[in-house]
Short mmCIF file of C-alpha atoms and ligand atoms in Angstrom, two decimals:
data_model
loop_
_atom_site.label_atom_id
_atom_site.label_comp_id
_atom_site.label_asym_id
_atom_site.label_seq_id
_atom_site.Cartn_x
_atom_site.Cartn_y
_atom_site.Cartn_z
CA MET I 1 -5.72 25.93 30.96
CA PRO I 2 -4.57 27.78 27.29
CA VAL I 3 -6.43 25.78 24.80
CA PRO I 4 -3.19 23.72 22.33
CA VAL I 5 -2.49 24.28 19.37
CA PRO I 6 -4.46 22.53 17.29
CA ALA I 7 -2.24 20.48 14.77
CA GLY I 8 -3.95 22.62 11.40
CA PRO I 9 -6.63 21.07 9.04
CA PHE I 10 -5.90 17.00 8.60
CA VAL I 11 -7.25 16.08 4.88
CA PRO I 12 -3.95 15.27 2.73
CA ALA I 13 -4.49 17.11 -0.67
CA GLY I 14 -5.73 15.25 -3.21
CA THR I 15 -7.69 13.13 -1.23
CA VAL I 16 -11.91 13.20 0.36
CA ARG I 17 -12.07 12.38 4.08
CA VAL I 18 -15.02 9.74 4.63
CA PHE I 19 -16.44 9.97 7.15
CA ASP I 20 -18.88 7.39 7.43
CA THR I 21 -21.59 7.86 9.78
CA THR I 22 -23.59 4.34 9.37
CA LEU I 23 -23.71 3.78 13.15
CA ARG I 24 -25.12 6.55 14.35
CA ASP I 25 -26.83 8.62 11.80
CA GLY I 26 -27.49 5.52 9.78
CA GLU I 27 -28.43 3.19 12.76
CA GLN I 28 -31.68 6.39 13.39
CA ALA I 29 -33.50 5.61 11.13
CA PRO I 30 -36.22 4.31 12.91
CA GLY I 31 -36.35 0.39 13.70
CA ALA I 32 -32.28 0.15 12.02
CA SER I 33 -30.90 -0.92 16.03
CA LEU I 34 -28.06 -2.54 15.95
CA THR I 35 -26.10 -4.75 19.15
CA ALA I 36 -22.53 -3.57 20.35
CA ALA I 37 -21.11 -7.46 18.03
CA GLU I 38 -23.18 -5.76 15.32
CA LYS I 39 -22.15 -2.74 16.01
CA LEU I 40 -18.21 -4.07 15.45
CA GLU I 41 -18.55 -5.85 12.67
CA VAL I 42 -20.02 -3.23 10.49
CA ALA I 43 -17.07 -0.75 11.96
CA ARG I 44 -14.82 -3.81 10.23
CA GLN I 45 -16.17 -4.07 7.21
CA LEU I 46 -15.41 -0.02 7.08
CA VAL I 47 -11.92 -0.21 7.81
CA ARG I 48 -11.71 -3.10 4.43
CA LEU I 49 -13.43 -0.44 2.63
CA ASN I 50 -10.88 1.97 4.45
CA VAL I 51 -12.62 4.90 5.20
CA ASP I 52 -11.19 7.67 6.84
CA VAL I 53 -13.41 8.47 9.70
CA ILE I 54 -15.99 5.70 11.13
CA GLU I 55 -18.02 8.00 13.05
CA ALA I 56 -19.67 4.98 16.22
CA GLY I 57 -22.39 6.47 17.96
CA PHE I 58 -23.73 9.12 20.13
CA PRO I 59 -22.31 7.42 24.27
CA ALA I 60 -24.74 9.97 25.71
CA ALA I 61 -27.85 8.23 24.86
CA SER I 62 -27.00 5.11 27.04
CA PRO I 63 -25.35 2.41 28.72
CA GLY I 64 -25.20 0.70 25.72
CA ASP I 65 -24.11 3.10 22.78
CA TRP I 66 -21.60 4.48 25.32
CA GLU I 67 -19.78 0.83 25.67
CA ALA I 68 -20.54 0.32 21.53
CA VAL I 69 -18.50 3.18 21.06
CA HIS I 70 -16.25 2.69 23.91
CA ARG I 71 -15.34 -1.34 22.25
CA ILE I 72 -15.09 0.01 18.87
CA ALA I 73 -12.68 2.90 20.37
CA THR I 74 -10.34 0.26 21.22
CA GLU I 75 -10.68 -2.63 18.94
CA VAL I 76 -10.78 -1.44 16.19
CA LYS I 77 -8.00 0.04 14.85
CA GLY I 78 -6.24 1.78 11.84
CA VAL I 79 -9.21 4.43 11.38
CA ALA I 80 -10.35 6.97 13.38
CA VAL I 81 -13.12 6.80 15.68
CA ALA I 82 -15.07 9.83 16.42
CA ALA I 83 -18.73 10.37 17.98
CA LEU I 84 -21.28 12.84 18.31
CA ALA I 85 -22.42 14.35 21.11
CA ARG I 86 -24.58 17.43 21.72
CA CYS I 87 -22.90 20.98 23.34
CA ARG I 88 -24.61 20.95 26.69
CA ASP I 89 -22.96 19.43 29.75
CA GLY I 90 -22.55 15.25 30.72
CA ASP I 91 -22.05 14.71 27.18
CA PRO I 92 -19.30 15.82 25.27
CA GLN I 93 -17.54 14.43 29.05
CA LYS I 94 -19.00 11.20 28.06
CA ALA I 95 -17.67 11.12 23.68
CA ILE I 96 -14.26 12.05 25.06
CA GLU I 97 -14.45 9.10 27.73
CA ALA I 98 -15.49 6.95 24.88
CA ILE I 99 -13.14 7.56 22.60
CA ARG I 100 -10.30 8.31 23.69
CA VAL I 101 -8.72 5.23 23.41
CA ALA I 102 -8.40 5.10 19.87
CA GLU I 103 -6.43 5.53 18.02
CA ARG I 104 -6.98 8.67 16.46
CA PRO I 105 -9.78 10.72 18.28
CA HIS I 106 -12.50 12.93 17.05
CA LEU I 107 -15.00 14.95 19.14
CA HIS I 108 -17.52 15.96 16.43
CA VAL I 109 -20.22 18.40 18.82
CA PHE I 110 -23.89 20.28 17.34
CA ILE I 111 -25.42 23.05 18.27
CA ALA I 112 -28.21 23.98 15.61
CA THR I 113 -28.00 27.83 14.69
CA SER I 114 -31.62 28.13 12.26
CA ASP I 115 -33.61 30.21 13.77
CA ILE I 116 -36.55 27.83 13.79
CA HIS I 117 -34.30 25.26 15.88
CA LEU I 118 -33.50 28.16 18.29
CA LYS I 119 -36.57 29.26 18.63
CA HIS I 120 -38.63 26.77 18.68
CA LYS I 121 -36.02 23.35 20.14
CA LEU I 122 -33.29 24.65 22.03
CA ARG I 123 -35.46 28.21 23.19
CA ILE I 124 -31.97 29.83 23.01
CA SER I 125 -30.48 32.78 21.76
CA ARG I 126 -28.15 33.11 18.35
CA ASP I 127 -25.70 34.36 21.31
CA GLU I 128 -26.03 31.92 24.05
CA ALA I 129 -26.18 29.04 20.98
CA LEU I 130 -22.29 30.45 20.04
CA ALA I 131 -21.00 30.76 23.39
CA GLU I 132 -22.28 27.28 23.72
CA ALA I 133 -20.67 26.38 20.69
CA VAL I 134 -17.36 27.97 22.29
CA ARG I 135 -17.69 26.15 24.99
CA TRP I 136 -17.43 22.90 24.39
CA VAL I 137 -15.28 23.23 21.24
CA ARG I 138 -12.33 24.08 23.35
CA TYR I 139 -13.51 21.87 26.00
CA GLY I 140 -12.95 19.14 22.98
CA ARG I 141 -8.89 20.49 22.47
CA GLU I 142 -8.44 20.97 25.85
CA GLN I 143 -9.85 17.11 26.47
CA LEU I 144 -7.66 15.44 24.08
CA GLY I 145 -5.37 17.69 23.30
CA ARG I 146 -3.54 19.60 20.03
CA ASP I 147 -3.08 16.09 17.55
CA ALA I 148 -7.49 15.83 18.01
CA GLU I 149 -10.05 15.85 15.76
CA ILE I 150 -12.63 18.10 17.49
CA GLU I 151 -15.53 18.89 14.34
CA PHE I 152 -18.29 21.56 15.33
CA SER I 153 -21.63 21.48 13.13
CA ALA I 154 -24.34 23.85 12.72
CA GLU I 155 -27.54 21.39 13.44
CA ASP I 156 -29.67 22.74 10.28
CA ALA I 157 -26.78 25.26 8.28
CA SER I 158 -28.87 25.25 5.46
CA ARG I 159 -31.73 26.99 6.59
CA THR I 160 -29.38 28.81 9.05
CA ASP I 161 -28.61 32.95 8.61
CA PRO I 162 -25.72 32.78 7.07
CA ALA I 163 -24.79 35.67 8.58
CA PHE I 164 -24.61 34.07 12.01
CA LEU I 165 -24.03 30.48 9.99
CA LEU I 166 -20.36 32.35 9.57
CA ALA I 167 -20.20 33.85 12.73
CA ILE I 168 -20.13 30.09 14.24
CA TYR I 169 -17.59 28.95 12.21
CA GLU I 170 -15.42 31.83 12.97
CA ALA I 171 -15.88 31.53 17.07
CA VAL I 172 -15.22 28.02 16.94
CA VAL I 173 -12.03 27.67 14.69
CA GLY I 174 -10.64 30.04 16.91
CA ALA I 175 -11.57 28.24 19.80
CA GLY I 176 -9.76 24.96 18.77
CA ALA I 177 -11.69 22.55 16.23
CA THR I 178 -10.31 21.90 13.11
CA THR I 179 -13.38 20.19 10.95
CA VAL I 180 -16.57 22.61 10.79
CA ASN I 181 -19.73 20.48 9.37
CA ILE I 182 -22.39 22.00 7.38
CA PRO I 183 -25.62 20.10 7.59
CA ASP I 184 -28.65 19.74 5.53
CA THR I 185 -30.15 18.69 8.64
CA VAL I 186 -34.08 18.17 7.24
CA GLY I 187 -32.89 17.91 3.09
CA TYR I 188 -33.69 21.74 1.95
CA ALA I 189 -30.62 22.25 0.28
CA ILE I 190 -30.81 22.37 -3.96
CA PRO I 191 -27.22 21.73 -5.25
CA SER I 192 -26.35 24.67 -6.95
CA GLU I 193 -27.83 27.19 -4.14
CA PHE I 194 -26.17 25.03 -1.24
CA GLY I 195 -22.41 25.29 -3.43
CA ALA I 196 -22.15 28.93 -2.97
CA LEU I 197 -23.25 28.10 1.10
CA VAL I 198 -20.52 26.43 1.12
CA GLY I 199 -17.79 28.35 -0.62
CA ARG I 200 -18.48 31.09 1.75
CA VAL I 201 -17.03 28.83 4.48
CA VAL I 202 -14.40 27.43 2.27
CA ASP I 203 -13.27 31.36 1.70
CA LEU I 204 -14.01 32.11 5.62
CA VAL I 205 -12.52 29.31 7.40
CA GLY I 206 -11.15 27.29 4.34
CA ARG I 207 -6.83 27.01 5.14
CA ASP I 208 -7.67 26.94 8.72
CA ALA I 209 -10.24 23.76 8.85
CA THR I 210 -11.18 21.42 6.70
CA ILE I 211 -14.39 22.04 5.67
CA SER I 212 -16.79 19.08 5.77
CA ILE I 213 -20.45 17.90 4.31
CA HIS I 214 -23.36 16.60 5.06
CA CYS I 215 -26.05 16.19 3.51
CA HIS I 216 -29.84 14.05 4.33
CA ASN I 217 -31.95 12.79 1.35
CA ASP I 218 -35.96 14.27 1.93
CA LEU I 219 -35.76 15.57 -1.69
CA GLY I 220 -33.50 12.59 -2.84
CA LEU I 221 -30.82 14.93 -3.21
CA ALA I 222 -28.01 14.60 -1.09
CA THR I 223 -26.31 12.87 -2.91
CA ALA I 224 -26.05 15.85 -5.61
CA ASN I 225 -25.56 17.94 -2.94
CA THR I 226 -22.43 16.17 -1.75
CA LEU I 227 -21.09 16.38 -4.86
CA ALA I 228 -21.67 20.37 -5.20
CA ALA I 229 -20.05 20.87 -2.17
CA VAL I 230 -17.15 19.06 -2.94
CA GLN I 231 -16.54 20.71 -6.02
CA ALA I 232 -16.79 24.27 -3.93
CA GLY I 233 -14.18 23.13 -1.22
CA ALA I 234 -15.81 20.75 0.95
CA ARG I 235 -12.98 18.13 1.93
CA GLN I 236 -14.77 15.90 4.03
CA VAL I 237 -18.60 13.99 2.96
CA GLU I 238 -21.17 12.78 6.24
CA VAL I 239 -22.23 9.59 3.86
CA THR I 240 -23.86 5.94 4.83
CA ILE I 241 -23.97 3.40 3.36
CA ASN I 242 -27.25 1.91 1.67
CA GLY I 243 -27.94 5.95 2.40
CA LEU I 244 -29.03 4.65 5.73
CA GLY I 245 -30.57 7.26 8.27
CA GLU I 246 -32.92 10.12 9.18
CA ARG I 247 -36.19 9.72 7.29
CA ALA I 248 -34.96 9.59 3.41
CA GLY I 249 -31.59 8.59 4.85
CA ASN I 250 -28.69 10.35 4.25
CA ALA I 251 -25.90 10.60 0.79
CA SER I 252 -24.78 7.22 1.04
CA LEU I 253 -21.06 6.14 0.25
CA GLU I 254 -21.56 4.91 -2.59
CA GLU I 255 -23.03 6.83 -4.53
CA VAL I 256 -21.26 10.41 -3.01
CA VAL I 257 -16.90 7.44 -3.66
CA MET I 258 -18.68 6.01 -6.92
CA ALA I 259 -19.65 9.38 -8.50
CA LEU I 260 -15.41 10.89 -7.83
CA ARG I 261 -13.78 7.86 -8.74
CA THR I 262 -15.90 7.50 -12.58
CA ARG I 263 -16.00 11.27 -12.97
CA PRO I 264 -12.04 12.07 -11.95
CA THR I 265 -12.32 15.41 -14.55
CA GLN I 266 -15.72 17.21 -11.89
CA PHE I 267 -13.45 16.61 -9.22
CA PRO I 268 -10.07 16.92 -10.79
CA GLU I 269 -6.80 15.77 -8.56
CA LEU I 270 -9.39 15.01 -5.24
CA LEU I 271 -9.84 11.21 -4.61
CA SER I 272 -10.96 9.17 -1.78
CA ARG I 273 -8.80 6.35 -0.31
CA VAL I 274 -12.50 4.15 -0.31
CA GLN I 275 -11.77 0.63 -1.70
CA THR I 276 -14.50 -0.05 -3.91
CA GLU I 277 -14.14 -3.50 -4.39
CA HIS I 278 -15.79 -4.02 -1.08
CA ILE I 279 -18.67 -1.47 -1.07
CA THR I 280 -21.10 -4.95 -2.07
CA THR I 281 -20.29 -7.17 1.15
CA ALA I 282 -20.24 -3.13 3.11
CA SER I 283 -23.68 -2.55 1.55
CA ARG I 284 -24.46 -6.66 1.70
CA LEU I 285 -23.56 -7.13 5.48
CA VAL I 286 -25.63 -3.80 6.55
CA SER I 287 -28.30 -4.72 4.35
CA HIS I 288 -28.75 -8.11 6.54
CA LEU I 289 -28.07 -6.80 9.94
CA THR I 290 -30.46 -3.67 10.26
CA GLY I 291 -33.46 -5.34 7.53
CA PHE I 292 -32.97 -2.44 5.73
CA ALA I 293 -33.87 -3.99 2.00
CA VAL I 294 -31.85 -2.49 -0.28
CA GLN I 295 -34.42 -1.53 -3.52
CA PRO I 296 -33.67 -3.35 -7.04
CA ASN I 297 -32.79 -0.42 -8.54
CA LYS I 298 -30.67 1.52 -5.95
CA ALA I 299 -27.68 2.67 -8.02
CA VAL I 300 -24.15 1.40 -7.28
CA VAL I 301 -25.04 -1.46 -5.37
CA GLY I 302 -29.28 -2.38 -5.96
CA ALA I 303 -29.48 -5.94 -7.75
CA ASN I 304 -30.38 -4.58 -11.05
CA ALA I 305 -27.63 -1.69 -11.18
CA PHE I 306 -25.59 -3.88 -13.51
CA ALA I 307 -28.84 -5.75 -15.24
CA HIS I 308 -29.66 -5.45 -18.65
CA GLU I 309 -32.43 -6.89 -19.91
CA SER I 310 -33.87 -5.46 -23.17
CA GLY I 311 -32.37 -7.19 -26.04
CA ILE I 312 -30.85 -3.54 -27.52
CA HIS I 313 -28.39 -2.94 -23.81
CA GLN I 314 -27.33 -6.65 -24.13
CA ASP I 315 -26.41 -6.36 -27.49
CA GLY I 316 -24.37 -3.31 -26.78
CA VAL I 317 -23.41 -4.72 -23.64
CA ILE I 318 -22.06 -8.12 -25.77
CA LYS I 319 -20.46 -6.48 -27.58
CA ASN I 320 -18.37 -3.37 -26.38
CA PRO I 321 -19.76 -3.33 -21.61
CA LEU I 322 -18.91 0.45 -22.15
CA THR I 323 -21.67 0.65 -23.65
CA TYR I 324 -24.30 0.83 -21.30
CA GLU I 325 -21.86 0.12 -18.60
CA ILE I 326 -20.66 3.52 -16.93
CA MET I 327 -18.63 2.10 -13.96
CA THR I 328 -17.48 -2.79 -13.79
CA PRO I 329 -19.51 -4.60 -11.40
CA GLN I 330 -16.20 -6.11 -10.45
CA SER I 331 -15.09 -2.20 -9.24
CA VAL I 332 -17.30 -2.24 -7.30
CA GLY I 333 -17.07 -5.80 -5.83
CA LEU I 334 -19.13 -7.36 -8.02
CA SER I 335 -17.19 -10.70 -9.28
CA GLY I 336 -18.76 -12.67 -12.45
CA SER I 337 -18.87 -16.02 -11.69
CA GLN I 338 -21.98 -18.30 -10.14
CA LEU I 339 -21.01 -21.85 -9.43
CA THR I 340 -18.87 -22.10 -6.29
CA ILE I 341 -18.72 -24.91 -4.22
CA GLY I 342 -19.95 -29.00 -4.12
CA LYS I 343 -19.62 -32.12 -1.66
CA LEU I 344 -16.69 -32.48 -2.91
CA SER I 345 -14.57 -28.89 -2.64
CA GLY I 346 -12.09 -28.10 -0.19
CA ARG I 347 -11.48 -25.85 2.81
CA LYS I 348 -8.79 -24.33 0.32
CA GLY I 349 -11.52 -23.47 -2.87
CA LEU I 350 -13.49 -22.39 0.09
CA GLN I 351 -11.18 -20.51 1.44
CA LYS I 352 -10.03 -18.81 -2.30
CA LYS I 353 -13.64 -17.85 -3.01
CA LEU I 354 -14.69 -15.90 -0.31
CA ARG I 355 -11.28 -14.24 -0.69
CA ASP I 356 -12.92 -13.68 -4.00
CA LEU I 357 -16.21 -12.35 -2.16
CA GLY I 358 -14.55 -10.26 0.11
CA HIS I 359 -13.94 -12.52 3.54
CA ASP I 360 -11.30 -12.98 4.57
CA VAL I 361 -12.39 -16.15 6.78
CA SER I 362 -9.84 -18.59 8.50
CA GLY I 363 -10.13 -20.69 12.07
CA ASP I 364 -12.97 -21.51 13.60
CA ALA I 365 -14.63 -19.87 11.34
CA LEU I 366 -13.28 -21.58 8.38
CA ASP I 367 -14.39 -25.15 9.66
CA VAL I 368 -18.15 -23.47 9.84
CA VAL I 369 -18.74 -22.49 7.12
CA TYR I 370 -17.79 -25.31 5.82
CA ARG I 371 -18.88 -28.16 7.35
CA GLU I 372 -23.00 -25.98 6.38
CA ALA I 373 -21.95 -25.07 2.69
CA ILE I 374 -21.30 -28.75 2.69
CA ALA I 375 -24.53 -30.18 4.07
CA LEU I 376 -25.78 -27.43 2.18
CA ALA I 377 -24.60 -29.41 -1.74
CA ASP I 378 -25.94 -32.21 0.42
CA VAL I 379 -29.65 -31.23 -0.05
CA LYS I 380 -29.37 -28.65 -2.82
CA LYS I 381 -28.12 -28.61 -6.53
CA GLU I 382 -26.17 -26.48 -6.81
CA VAL I 383 -23.82 -24.07 -3.83
CA THR I 384 -23.57 -20.49 -4.94
CA ASP I 385 -22.64 -16.89 -4.20
CA ALA I 386 -25.69 -15.82 -3.04
CA ASP I 387 -25.43 -19.15 -0.92
CA LEU I 388 -22.72 -18.90 0.99
CA LEU I 389 -22.90 -15.23 1.15
CA ALA I 390 -26.16 -16.18 3.02
CA LEU I 391 -23.87 -18.40 5.62
CA LEU I 392 -21.34 -15.89 5.73
CA GLN I 393 -24.22 -13.38 7.29
CA GLN I 394 -26.29 -15.93 8.81
CA ARG I 395 -23.26 -16.48 11.09
CA SER I 396 -22.46 -12.34 11.46
CA GLY I 397 -22.65 -10.57 15.13
CA ASP I 398 -24.01 -13.27 17.04
CA LEU I 399 -23.68 -13.80 20.64
CA PRO I 400 -22.63 -16.91 22.61
CA ALA I 401 -26.34 -18.55 22.79
CA SER I 402 -28.10 -18.81 26.51
CA ILE I 403 -31.06 -20.34 25.03
CA VAL I 404 -30.30 -23.11 21.94
CA LEU I 405 -33.20 -25.13 19.95
CA ASP I 406 -32.24 -28.99 20.52
CA GLY I 407 -34.71 -30.73 18.65
CA TRP I 408 -38.71 -29.62 16.83
CA SER I 409 -41.42 -31.68 15.20
CA VAL I 410 -45.01 -29.58 13.74
CA THR I 411 -48.21 -31.81 12.00
CA SER I 412 -50.12 -29.38 9.60
CA SER I 413 -52.81 -30.16 6.70
CA HIS I 414 -55.38 -27.86 4.60
CA GLY I 415 -57.72 -26.39 6.42
CA GLY I 416 -56.67 -27.32 10.30
CA ARG I 417 -54.80 -25.94 12.29
CA SER I 418 -51.54 -27.18 13.32
CA THR I 419 -49.85 -28.72 16.21
CA GLY I 420 -46.27 -28.16 17.83
CA SER I 421 -43.65 -28.89 20.21
CA ALA I 422 -40.70 -28.03 21.05
CA ARG I 423 -37.79 -28.97 23.23
CA LEU I 424 -34.59 -26.04 23.85
CA ALA I 425 -31.60 -26.00 26.45
CA LEU I 426 -32.00 -22.36 28.92
CA ASP I 427 -28.50 -22.04 30.05
CA GLY I 428 -28.45 -26.29 29.68
CA GLU I 429 -31.63 -26.34 31.42
CA GLY I 430 -33.55 -28.21 29.29
CA ARG I 431 -36.96 -26.29 28.02
CA ALA I 432 -40.26 -28.21 26.14
CA GLY I 433 -42.83 -26.84 25.38
CA GLU I 434 -46.23 -27.51 23.55
CA SER I 435 -48.74 -25.53 21.12
CA THR I 436 -51.28 -25.83 18.96
CA GLY I 437 -51.78 -22.42 16.27
CA ASN I 438 -52.69 -21.53 12.90
CA GLY I 439 -49.92 -22.68 11.05
CA PRO I 440 -46.99 -24.38 11.62
CA VAL I 441 -44.86 -21.47 12.46
CA ASN I 442 -47.33 -19.97 14.42
CA ALA I 443 -47.14 -23.22 16.68
CA LEU I 444 -43.49 -23.43 16.78
CA TYR I 445 -43.58 -20.87 18.38
CA ARG I 446 -46.05 -20.50 20.68
CA ALA I 447 -44.06 -24.08 21.63
CA VAL I 448 -40.64 -21.84 22.21
CA ASP I 449 -43.20 -19.28 24.35
CA GLU I 450 -44.41 -22.49 27.22
CA ALA I 451 -41.16 -23.36 27.14
CA ILE I 452 -39.17 -20.26 27.06
CA ARG I 453 -41.38 -18.26 28.91
CA PRO I 454 -41.80 -20.25 32.97
CA VAL I 455 -38.20 -19.16 33.03
CA LEU I 456 -37.92 -15.85 32.14
CA GLY I 457 -40.92 -13.99 33.25
CA TRP I 458 -41.82 -13.02 28.93
CA GLU I 459 -41.66 -14.43 25.42
CA PRO I 460 -41.05 -12.85 22.16
CA THR I 461 -43.71 -10.63 20.17
CA LEU I 462 -42.92 -10.82 16.35
CA VAL I 463 -42.94 -7.42 15.12
CA GLU I 464 -41.71 -8.53 11.40
CA TYR I 465 -41.47 -11.36 9.86
CA GLU I 466 -39.94 -11.84 6.56
CA ILE I 467 -39.33 -14.42 4.20
CA LYS I 468 -37.02 -14.36 0.71
CA ALA I 469 -35.48 -17.43 -1.41
CA VAL I 470 -31.96 -16.69 -1.22
CA THR I 471 -31.67 -18.11 -4.97
CA GLU I 472 -33.89 -19.38 -7.46
CA GLY I 473 -35.09 -22.79 -8.36
CA GLU I 474 -36.83 -25.32 -5.65
CA ASP I 475 -34.49 -26.50 -3.58
CA ALA I 476 -33.86 -22.39 -1.97
CA GLN I 477 -32.64 -21.61 1.14
CA GLY I 478 -34.64 -19.66 2.86
CA ARG I 479 -33.61 -16.92 4.29
CA VAL I 480 -36.12 -15.30 7.04
CA PHE I 481 -35.55 -12.04 9.32
CA LEU I 482 -37.80 -10.41 11.91
CA ARG I 483 -37.92 -8.27 14.07
CA CYS I 484 -39.39 -8.74 17.87
CA ARG I 485 -39.97 -6.74 21.43
CA ARG I 486 -39.59 -8.16 24.89
CA SER I 487 -43.56 -9.16 24.85
CA THR I 488 -43.90 -6.95 28.49
CA ASP I 489 -42.55 -4.33 26.61
CA ALA I 490 -45.08 -1.79 25.24
CA GLY I 491 -44.70 1.39 23.59
CA PRO I 492 -42.28 3.52 21.34
CA ASP I 493 -39.94 2.86 23.82
CA ALA I 494 -39.48 -1.08 23.49
CA ILE I 495 -36.26 -2.47 22.64
CA VAL I 496 -36.79 -4.40 19.36
CA VAL I 497 -34.43 -6.49 18.22
CA THR I 498 -33.90 -8.75 15.28
CA GLY I 499 -33.35 -12.23 14.22
CA HIS I 500 -32.40 -14.44 11.17
CA GLY I 501 -32.80 -17.43 10.96
CA LEU I 502 -31.46 -19.22 6.71
CA SER I 503 -31.92 -22.60 5.30
CA THR I 504 -33.62 -24.88 2.82
CA ASN I 505 -36.45 -25.64 5.59
CA ILE I 506 -38.17 -22.71 5.87
CA ILE I 507 -39.49 -24.00 8.87
CA GLU I 508 -36.80 -24.33 10.45
CA ALA I 509 -35.36 -21.42 8.99
CA SER I 510 -38.26 -19.27 11.23
CA LEU I 511 -37.84 -21.17 14.47
CA GLU I 512 -33.97 -20.74 13.88
CA ALA I 513 -34.49 -16.66 13.37
CA TYR I 514 -36.56 -16.86 16.02
CA VAL I 515 -34.31 -18.22 18.73
CA VAL I 516 -31.94 -15.63 17.93
CA ALA I 517 -34.07 -13.58 18.93
CA ALA I 518 -34.51 -14.56 22.01
CA ASN I 519 -30.51 -14.96 22.75
CA LYS I 520 -31.44 -11.58 21.31
CA LEU I 521 -33.64 -10.49 24.09
CA TRP I 522 -32.20 -12.42 27.05
CA ALA I 523 -28.87 -10.89 26.65
CA ALA I 524 -30.62 -7.60 26.78
CA GLU I 525 -31.51 -8.15 30.06
CA ARG I 526 -28.94 -10.41 31.85
CA ASP I 527 -25.90 -7.24 29.76
CA ARG I 528 -27.10 -4.29 29.04
CA THR I 529 -24.44 -3.43 26.73
CA SER I 530 -25.09 -6.02 24.26
CA LEU I 531 -28.79 -3.86 23.88
CA PRO I 532 -29.18 -1.73 21.15
CA ALA I 533 -29.43 1.91 22.20
CA PRO I 534 -32.77 2.48 22.74
CA ARG I 535 -34.15 5.85 21.33
CA PRO I 536 -33.44 8.74 23.63
CA SER I 537 -36.40 10.83 24.04
CA GLU I 538 -34.85 14.04 21.83
CA ARG I 539 -34.79 12.42 18.89
CA LEU I 540 -31.05 13.38 17.01
CA PRO I 541 -31.13 15.47 14.27
O1 KIV W 1 -28.83 16.09 10.24
C1 KIV W 1 -27.78 16.52 10.53
O2 KIV W 1 -27.73 17.58 10.78
C2 KIV W 1 -26.50 15.87 11.92
C3 KIV W 1 -25.90 16.55 12.38
C4 KIV W 1 -25.02 15.94 13.99
C5 KIV W 1 -24.22 15.82 11.58
O3 KIV W 1 -26.89 13.91 12.25
ZN1 ZN W 2 -27.54 13.85 10.37
#
């Protein structure tokens, strides 16, 4: 079959295309697995952010990952949807099947090119790697037609012999690749050196393909390398929210995008299309769903990124924020206002407040948040922005609950053991359990175990548990985050899910989080597609 002629580079002059890989490389961070529903929620937020491409996953990794990519390709509009595939029989077919329905399918095939990977991992020669790369790029082009994006990545490009790297890029562009990506897979590059390498690729194939870069942060240089590459002519940046990703993570979207915006003279006439006002919401959502906290001093999205502590700085900022702020808090979606809702507030006011915070909520969802906010206003003096965001997040990635908590009680005293009881409905059928424990939470978790074990044949095993106050003050809501696996699953391949609970009563929050996790584990058993993807046995770069 003749290879359709590709439509040529897709990035309009003056723009840097933002390729977000939070749902693929970001999700490869150990412990960051997301369910299909959670991935969909992140994808919707990425659309609000106006990224150009969402890399939705690696469909060959598992049926769960295939399903998540396919759902995003089907349901998420206004953005290109990419899927990753190795250059090996089976992978590209699965990826194409998953993204064919997308408005703009973007196939991303890769093969390692450095001698160290070819010799020790793939055990093939350079010629064989080049032939496989050409084969699968051509296949993708034939299958998806002339208008689709076909991207080729040379894994470990920064440690590859440059002569071979250039030869493989030239060959894949000849076979129909419209984007060639230069990954610094192990975060080894130094900005000046990386910029020079990117420049050579731009000179060779930059007229026929978009040059992309993908930097990891092992030496803390991912953002610096990404920006050096843009200055050298790269026009696609592969980034993740909060810099989430394998090992030390990937270049972070918020840092790269805000650098382009804040230093226009360094990037003349170049801008991304990202609506930066949605950055904070995206950062909080990803942190909440993955359970990866953002360090307080993280650039752009850390809690202290716009906080001024010392007297001299405060004085300067009061006189003129430009003294110590190179970007405004509003430009990344931080609103100055704090006090929000009281018992007498109306639904409309709440809806407007949520919109100001970057969330469009209406209909049933608004009713639910409204009821919860009013109930909270009953027990808490002030319901703040942080409280409202916590209420919203608590609902994110929700699955229909098969296990419902109907009631609980616990007694606990100084130094003594605690006794707890829990009443639940499993698929509508009432169950009760009672147990003792070394504290109230432990006693209640065991009581839940007693109630569900006879039906499920397992109970959740706690892998991680964390509790934090949402705001200051003794009446603050407590937010519980935990990770669980099934007691019958052991070893590194066990599916691990997250659970969140939120209440002014921390025991209630703890129970809620446990029941959410139990629901996810049960849903995973019944429907493989709601599973977070298990880690593929051959780990991805
Ligand atoms: O880091 C890497 O090399 C990758 C490629 C698959 C782009 O993630
Ligand atoms: Zn990577």
